[in-house]
Amino acid sequence: MKTFLLSLLLLPLLSNAAFGNEEKLRKWIDSSSWAEGTEYCDQKLADDLARRPDVRSLSADTLARLATYCAALASGKGDEAGTGWWWYTAAGLHLKTAQDLLPEMQQRGLLKTLPEPRGRAVAEEEKGKVRLLSGEVVDGAPAKPLPPPRYPKYMFRLGPGVAATEVEVELVVPRDGVPRQPLLLSAQALPVHALFTYRFLSAWRFEPAKVNGEPVDCIYKVKVSTKRAL
């Protein structure tokens, strides 16, 4: 009984701490704490979200706001790749929310340079073929993921009742092998799991595609699945 009462007393404190993600990000933007903010976005945000008691009910709109703020922090830091990745994450989760926040961020001098929007590829990949950024499919050696990182723990913290998820994302894999411009193709998952998938894929590195023996920029599709109980 005492343990139950103590948990009731602590719940508001835990909830306030858990629900402070947006406030943290806004504070770092207001104080121009770019390095601290981007470190949080890249290393801690997903884990913090996974621990929220309301994680399964987080809307795409809410998550898009967080991703837009992370894009703004990366922009303030001068991290072009991070800015682009977070902006595409926000747009993929809820484009209108990202666009609605853009004028305010640009008035602060942030997010003034963003990667051009792009459409998804219209056809499936073929073995021995490379899809160039223009959409043209040519003979060549497709991009290959280097051994990807292990699935992070936050991918499996959504509680009982979510048995399996599958999120399909299309990436640009440039010559340097660092993925960019993720587009969400399909998601049999909660909105938060789409964000988790973007975070996971941001750490992947690739052997670039080759045409006539030379590295080229290409389009690459990947499915991220969790098949055990979450």
mmCIF file of C-alpha atoms in Angstrom:
data_model
loop_
_atom_site.group_PDB
_atom_site.id
_atom_site.type_symbol
_atom_site.label_atom_id
_atom_site.label_comp_id
_atom_site.label_asym_id
_atom_site.label_seq_id
_atom_site.Cartn_x
_atom_site.Cartn_y
_atom_site.Cartn_z
ATOM 1 C CA MET A 1 0.000 0.000 0.000
ATOM 2 C CA LYS A 2 2.821 2.391 0.903
ATOM 3 C CA THR A 3 4.555 1.619 -2.391
ATOM 4 C CA PHE A 4 1.348 2.363 -4.300
ATOM 5 C CA LEU A 5 0.849 5.689 -2.511
ATOM 6 C CA LEU A 6 4.470 6.644 -3.122
ATOM 7 C CA SER A 7 4.074 5.909 -6.820
ATOM 8 C CA LEU A 8 1.025 8.168 -6.941
ATOM 9 C CA LEU A 9 2.986 10.980 -5.332
ATOM 10 C CA LEU A 10 5.903 10.553 -7.696
ATOM 11 C CA LEU A 11 3.865 10.183 -10.883
ATOM 12 C CA PRO A 12 3.361 13.925 -11.492
ATOM 13 C CA LEU A 13 7.085 14.532 -11.060
ATOM 14 C CA LEU A 14 7.967 11.723 -13.421
ATOM 15 C CA SER A 15 5.397 12.892 -15.942
ATOM 16 C CA ASN A 16 6.658 16.478 -15.851
ATOM 17 C CA ALA A 17 10.202 15.255 -16.437
ATOM 18 C CA ALA A 18 9.126 12.918 -19.220
ATOM 19 C CA PHE A 19 6.998 15.492 -20.989
ATOM 20 C CA GLY A 20 9.761 18.133 -21.138
ATOM 21 C CA ASN A 21 11.293 17.172 -24.479
ATOM 22 C CA GLU A 22 9.856 20.116 -26.386
ATOM 23 C CA GLU A 23 10.651 22.572 -23.607
ATOM 24 C CA LYS A 24 14.275 21.411 -23.546
ATOM 25 C CA LEU A 25 14.679 21.900 -27.264
ATOM 26 C CA ARG A 26 13.054 25.340 -27.234
ATOM 27 C CA LYS A 27 15.295 26.408 -24.349
ATOM 28 C CA TRP A 28 18.427 25.412 -26.259
ATOM 29 C CA ILE A 29 17.203 27.276 -29.330
ATOM 30 C CA ASP A 30 16.441 30.385 -27.244
ATOM 31 C CA SER A 31 19.891 30.284 -25.615
ATOM 32 C CA SER A 32 21.739 29.374 -28.859
ATOM 33 C CA SER A 33 23.093 26.250 -27.148
ATOM 34 C CA TRP A 34 23.611 24.509 -30.466
ATOM 35 C CA ALA A 35 26.162 21.881 -29.426
ATOM 36 C CA GLU A 36 24.257 20.839 -26.303
ATOM 37 C CA GLY A 37 20.980 20.693 -28.193
ATOM 38 C CA THR A 38 22.266 18.669 -31.125
ATOM 39 C CA GLU A 39 23.988 16.232 -28.787
ATOM 40 C CA TYR A 40 20.676 15.664 -27.028
ATOM 41 C CA CYS A 41 18.795 15.229 -30.311
ATOM 42 C CA ASP A 42 21.290 12.774 -31.742
ATOM 43 C CA GLN A 43 22.102 10.754 -28.636
ATOM 44 C CA LYS A 44 19.325 11.034 -26.054
ATOM 45 C CA LEU A 45 16.014 12.164 -27.523
ATOM 46 C CA ALA A 46 14.860 8.780 -28.828
ATOM 47 C CA ASP A 47 15.695 7.053 -25.552
ATOM 48 C CA ASP A 48 13.861 9.747 -23.574
ATOM 49 C CA LEU A 49 10.803 9.404 -25.804
ATOM 50 C CA ALA A 50 10.814 5.630 -25.355
ATOM 51 C CA ARG A 51 10.618 6.100 -21.581
ATOM 52 C CA ARG A 52 7.620 8.431 -21.684
ATOM 53 C CA PRO A 53 4.485 6.890 -20.171
ATOM 54 C CA ASP A 54 2.512 8.227 -23.152
ATOM 55 C CA VAL A 55 4.969 7.023 -25.803
ATOM 56 C CA ARG A 56 2.396 4.960 -27.689
ATOM 57 C CA SER A 57 0.021 7.897 -28.031
ATOM 58 C CA LEU A 58 2.592 10.421 -29.295
ATOM 59 C CA SER A 59 1.174 11.927 -32.466
ATOM 60 C CA ALA A 60 3.006 12.462 -35.725
ATOM 61 C CA ASP A 61 2.377 16.190 -35.226
ATOM 62 C CA THR A 62 4.146 16.201 -31.844
ATOM 63 C CA LEU A 63 7.077 14.224 -33.172
ATOM 64 C CA ALA A 64 7.378 16.475 -36.224
ATOM 65 C CA ARG A 65 7.698 19.493 -33.925
ATOM 66 C CA LEU A 66 10.527 17.831 -32.025
ATOM 67 C CA ALA A 67 12.290 16.891 -35.255
ATOM 68 C CA THR A 68 11.930 20.443 -36.596
ATOM 69 C CA TYR A 69 13.508 21.856 -33.444
ATOM 70 C CA CYS A 70 16.353 19.358 -33.782
ATOM 71 C CA ALA A 71 16.822 20.479 -37.402
ATOM 72 C CA ALA A 72 16.952 24.092 -36.182
ATOM 73 C CA LEU A 73 19.591 23.237 -33.571
ATOM 74 C CA ALA A 74 21.698 21.435 -36.162
ATOM 75 C CA SER A 75 21.304 24.474 -38.431
ATOM 76 C CA GLY A 76 22.539 26.777 -35.677
ATOM 77 C CA LYS A 77 25.538 24.531 -35.178
ATOM 78 C CA GLY A 78 26.326 24.617 -38.887
ATOM 79 C CA ASP A 79 25.745 20.871 -39.315
ATOM 80 C CA GLU A 80 24.349 20.716 -42.843
ATOM 81 C CA ALA A 81 23.951 16.934 -42.929
ATOM 82 C CA GLY A 82 22.222 16.871 -39.534
ATOM 83 C CA THR A 83 19.942 19.733 -40.541
ATOM 84 C CA GLY A 84 18.858 17.917 -43.678
ATOM 85 C CA TRP A 85 18.315 14.594 -41.942
ATOM 86 C CA TRP A 86 16.181 16.093 -39.156
ATOM 87 C CA TRP A 87 14.225 18.249 -41.607
ATOM 88 C CA TYR A 88 13.367 15.236 -43.771
ATOM 89 C CA THR A 89 12.397 13.394 -40.576
ATOM 90 C CA ALA A 90 10.030 16.192 -39.589
ATOM 91 C CA ALA A 91 8.550 16.461 -43.076
ATOM 92 C CA GLY A 92 8.080 12.700 -43.277
ATOM 93 C CA LEU A 93 6.234 12.615 -39.965
ATOM 94 C CA HIS A 94 3.966 15.633 -40.545
ATOM 95 C CA LEU A 95 4.831 18.019 -43.370
ATOM 96 C CA LYS A 96 2.357 20.768 -42.438
ATOM 97 C CA THR A 97 3.683 21.001 -38.891
ATOM 98 C CA ALA A 98 7.255 21.317 -40.146
ATOM 99 C CA GLN A 99 6.259 23.982 -42.665
ATOM 100 C CA ASP A 100 4.233 25.913 -40.081
ATOM 101 C CA LEU A 101 7.255 26.138 -37.779
ATOM 102 C CA LEU A 102 9.636 27.136 -40.560
ATOM 103 C CA PRO A 103 8.907 30.917 -40.658
ATOM 104 C CA GLU A 104 9.616 31.308 -36.925
ATOM 105 C CA MET A 105 12.858 29.377 -37.186
ATOM 106 C CA GLN A 106 13.961 31.357 -40.228
ATOM 107 C CA GLN A 107 13.264 34.629 -38.415
ATOM 108 C CA ARG A 108 15.818 33.403 -35.882
ATOM 109 C CA GLY A 109 18.306 32.872 -38.693
ATOM 110 C CA LEU A 110 17.855 29.094 -38.698
ATOM 111 C CA LEU A 111 16.847 26.610 -41.414
ATOM 112 C CA LYS A 112 17.437 29.141 -44.168
ATOM 113 C CA THR A 113 19.179 26.543 -46.330
ATOM 114 C CA LEU A 114 17.362 23.239 -46.652
ATOM 115 C CA PRO A 115 17.831 20.318 -49.048
ATOM 116 C CA GLU A 116 15.546 20.368 -52.045
ATOM 117 C CA PRO A 117 12.424 18.194 -51.681
ATOM 118 C CA ARG A 118 12.404 15.083 -53.802
ATOM 119 C CA GLY A 119 9.859 12.530 -54.932
ATOM 120 C CA ARG A 120 10.073 8.837 -54.216
ATOM 121 C CA ALA A 121 11.266 6.326 -56.768
ATOM 122 C CA VAL A 122 8.415 4.826 -58.750
ATOM 123 C CA ALA A 123 9.727 1.298 -59.253
ATOM 124 C CA GLU A 124 11.313 -1.457 -57.216
ATOM 125 C CA GLU A 125 15.030 -2.132 -57.208
ATOM 126 C CA GLU A 126 16.477 -4.741 -59.567
ATOM 127 C CA LYS A 127 19.511 -6.901 -58.970
ATOM 128 C CA GLY A 128 22.584 -5.616 -60.735
ATOM 129 C CA LYS A 129 20.917 -2.250 -61.292
ATOM 130 C CA VAL A 130 21.499 1.178 -59.784
ATOM 131 C CA ARG A 131 18.831 3.870 -59.532
ATOM 132 C CA LEU A 132 20.449 7.259 -59.969
ATOM 133 C CA LEU A 133 19.093 10.421 -58.353
ATOM 134 C CA SER A 134 17.584 11.383 -61.703
ATOM 135 C CA GLY A 135 15.419 8.258 -61.512
ATOM 136 C CA GLU A 136 17.294 6.553 -64.344
ATOM 137 C CA VAL A 137 18.106 2.883 -63.772
ATOM 138 C CA VAL A 138 21.479 1.726 -65.100
ATOM 139 C CA ASP A 139 23.689 -1.351 -64.909
ATOM 140 C CA GLY A 140 26.075 -1.315 -61.985
ATOM 141 C CA ALA A 141 26.841 -2.488 -58.463
ATOM 142 C CA PRO A 142 24.142 -1.342 -55.993
ATOM 143 C CA ALA A 143 25.038 0.341 -52.725
ATOM 144 C CA LYS A 144 25.716 -2.061 -49.861
ATOM 145 C CA PRO A 145 25.161 -1.325 -46.181
ATOM 146 C CA LEU A 146 28.236 -1.855 -44.100
ATOM 147 C CA PRO A 147 27.459 -3.910 -40.984
ATOM 148 C CA PRO A 148 24.776 -1.689 -39.404
ATOM 149 C CA PRO A 149 24.708 -0.897 -35.693
ATOM 150 C CA ARG A 150 22.723 -3.158 -33.434
ATOM 151 C CA TYR A 151 19.122 -2.213 -32.931
ATOM 152 C CA PRO A 152 19.082 0.333 -30.095
ATOM 153 C CA LYS A 153 17.128 -0.533 -26.965
ATOM 154 C CA TYR A 154 14.626 2.253 -27.494
ATOM 155 C CA MET A 155 13.241 0.354 -30.505
ATOM 156 C CA PHE A 156 11.845 -2.247 -28.082
ATOM 157 C CA ARG A 157 10.354 -0.089 -25.327
ATOM 158 C CA LEU A 158 6.848 0.528 -26.604
ATOM 159 C CA GLY A 159 5.222 -1.819 -24.125
ATOM 160 C CA PRO A 160 3.119 -4.982 -24.554
ATOM 161 C CA GLY A 161 0.702 -5.353 -27.402
ATOM 162 C CA VAL A 162 2.996 -4.122 -30.194
ATOM 163 C CA ALA A 163 4.282 -7.432 -31.464
ATOM 164 C CA ALA A 164 6.005 -6.481 -34.718
ATOM 165 C CA THR A 165 6.702 -3.370 -36.723
ATOM 166 C CA GLU A 166 7.974 -2.689 -40.216
ATOM 167 C CA VAL A 167 9.032 0.687 -41.550
ATOM 168 C CA GLU A 168 10.222 1.131 -45.135
ATOM 169 C CA VAL A 169 12.415 4.127 -45.923
ATOM 170 C CA GLU A 170 14.020 5.348 -49.131
ATOM 171 C CA LEU A 171 17.436 6.972 -48.780
ATOM 172 C CA VAL A 172 19.875 8.874 -50.908
ATOM 173 C CA VAL A 173 23.250 7.174 -50.612
ATOM 174 C CA PRO A 174 25.897 9.549 -51.975
ATOM 175 C CA ARG A 175 29.466 8.759 -52.870
ATOM 176 C CA ASP A 176 30.658 9.250 -49.288
ATOM 177 C CA GLY A 177 28.355 6.463 -48.058
ATOM 178 C CA VAL A 178 26.567 8.669 -45.481
ATOM 179 C CA PRO A 179 22.784 8.385 -46.021
ATOM 180 C CA ARG A 180 20.704 11.520 -46.564
ATOM 181 C CA GLN A 181 17.155 12.665 -47.388
ATOM 182 C CA PRO A 182 15.113 9.792 -45.892
ATOM 183 C CA LEU A 183 11.596 9.389 -47.280
ATOM 184 C CA LEU A 184 9.008 7.336 -45.408
ATOM 185 C CA LEU A 185 7.461 4.868 -47.874
ATOM 186 C CA SER A 186 5.305 2.789 -45.547
ATOM 187 C CA ALA A 187 4.933 2.072 -41.844
ATOM 188 C CA GLN A 188 3.146 -0.737 -40.082
ATOM 189 C CA ALA A 189 4.011 0.869 -36.789
ATOM 190 C CA LEU A 190 3.256 3.697 -34.398
ATOM 191 C CA PRO A 191 4.384 7.215 -35.392
ATOM 192 C CA VAL A 192 7.087 7.165 -32.741
ATOM 193 C CA HIS A 193 8.531 4.018 -34.268
ATOM 194 C CA ALA A 194 8.938 5.834 -37.579
ATOM 195 C CA LEU A 195 11.016 8.461 -35.771
ATOM 196 C CA PHE A 196 13.027 5.714 -34.070
ATOM 197 C CA THR A 197 13.689 4.158 -37.481
ATOM 198 C CA TYR A 198 14.984 7.464 -38.846
ATOM 199 C CA ARG A 199 17.319 7.765 -35.853
ATOM 200 C CA PHE A 200 18.573 4.211 -36.328
ATOM 201 C CA LEU A 201 19.206 4.669 -40.051
ATOM 202 C CA SER A 202 21.090 7.921 -39.513
ATOM 203 C CA ALA A 203 23.927 5.861 -38.015
ATOM 204 C CA TRP A 204 24.207 3.499 -41.007
ATOM 205 C CA ARG A 205 27.078 3.760 -43.455
ATOM 206 C CA PHE A 206 27.256 2.328 -46.961
ATOM 207 C CA GLU A 207 29.641 1.193 -49.608
ATOM 208 C CA PRO A 208 28.470 3.470 -52.422
ATOM 209 C CA ALA A 209 26.962 2.199 -55.646
ATOM 210 C CA LYS A 210 29.296 1.951 -58.636
ATOM 211 C CA VAL A 211 28.688 2.418 -62.328
ATOM 212 C CA ASN A 212 31.524 1.513 -64.687
ATOM 213 C CA GLY A 213 33.660 1.027 -61.581
ATOM 214 C CA GLU A 214 33.126 4.604 -60.332
ATOM 215 C CA PRO A 215 31.170 5.592 -57.181
ATOM 216 C CA VAL A 216 27.852 7.329 -57.865
ATOM 217 C CA ASP A 217 25.010 8.838 -55.874
ATOM 218 C CA CYS A 218 22.004 6.534 -55.786
ATOM 219 C CA ILE A 219 18.601 5.764 -54.310
ATOM 220 C CA TYR A 220 18.406 2.922 -51.776
ATOM 221 C CA LYS A 221 15.387 1.341 -50.088
ATOM 222 C CA VAL A 222 15.545 -0.382 -46.729
ATOM 223 C CA LYS A 223 13.013 -2.038 -44.430
ATOM 224 C CA VAL A 224 13.570 -1.924 -40.680
ATOM 225 C CA SER A 225 11.615 -4.613 -38.869
ATOM 226 C CA THR A 226 11.236 -5.631 -35.258
ATOM 227 C CA LYS A 227 9.813 -9.096 -35.078
ATOM 228 C CA ARG A 228 9.878 -9.849 -31.363
ATOM 229 C CA ALA A 229 7.420 -8.590 -28.787
ATOM 230 C CA LEU A 230 8.054 -4.984 -27.792
#
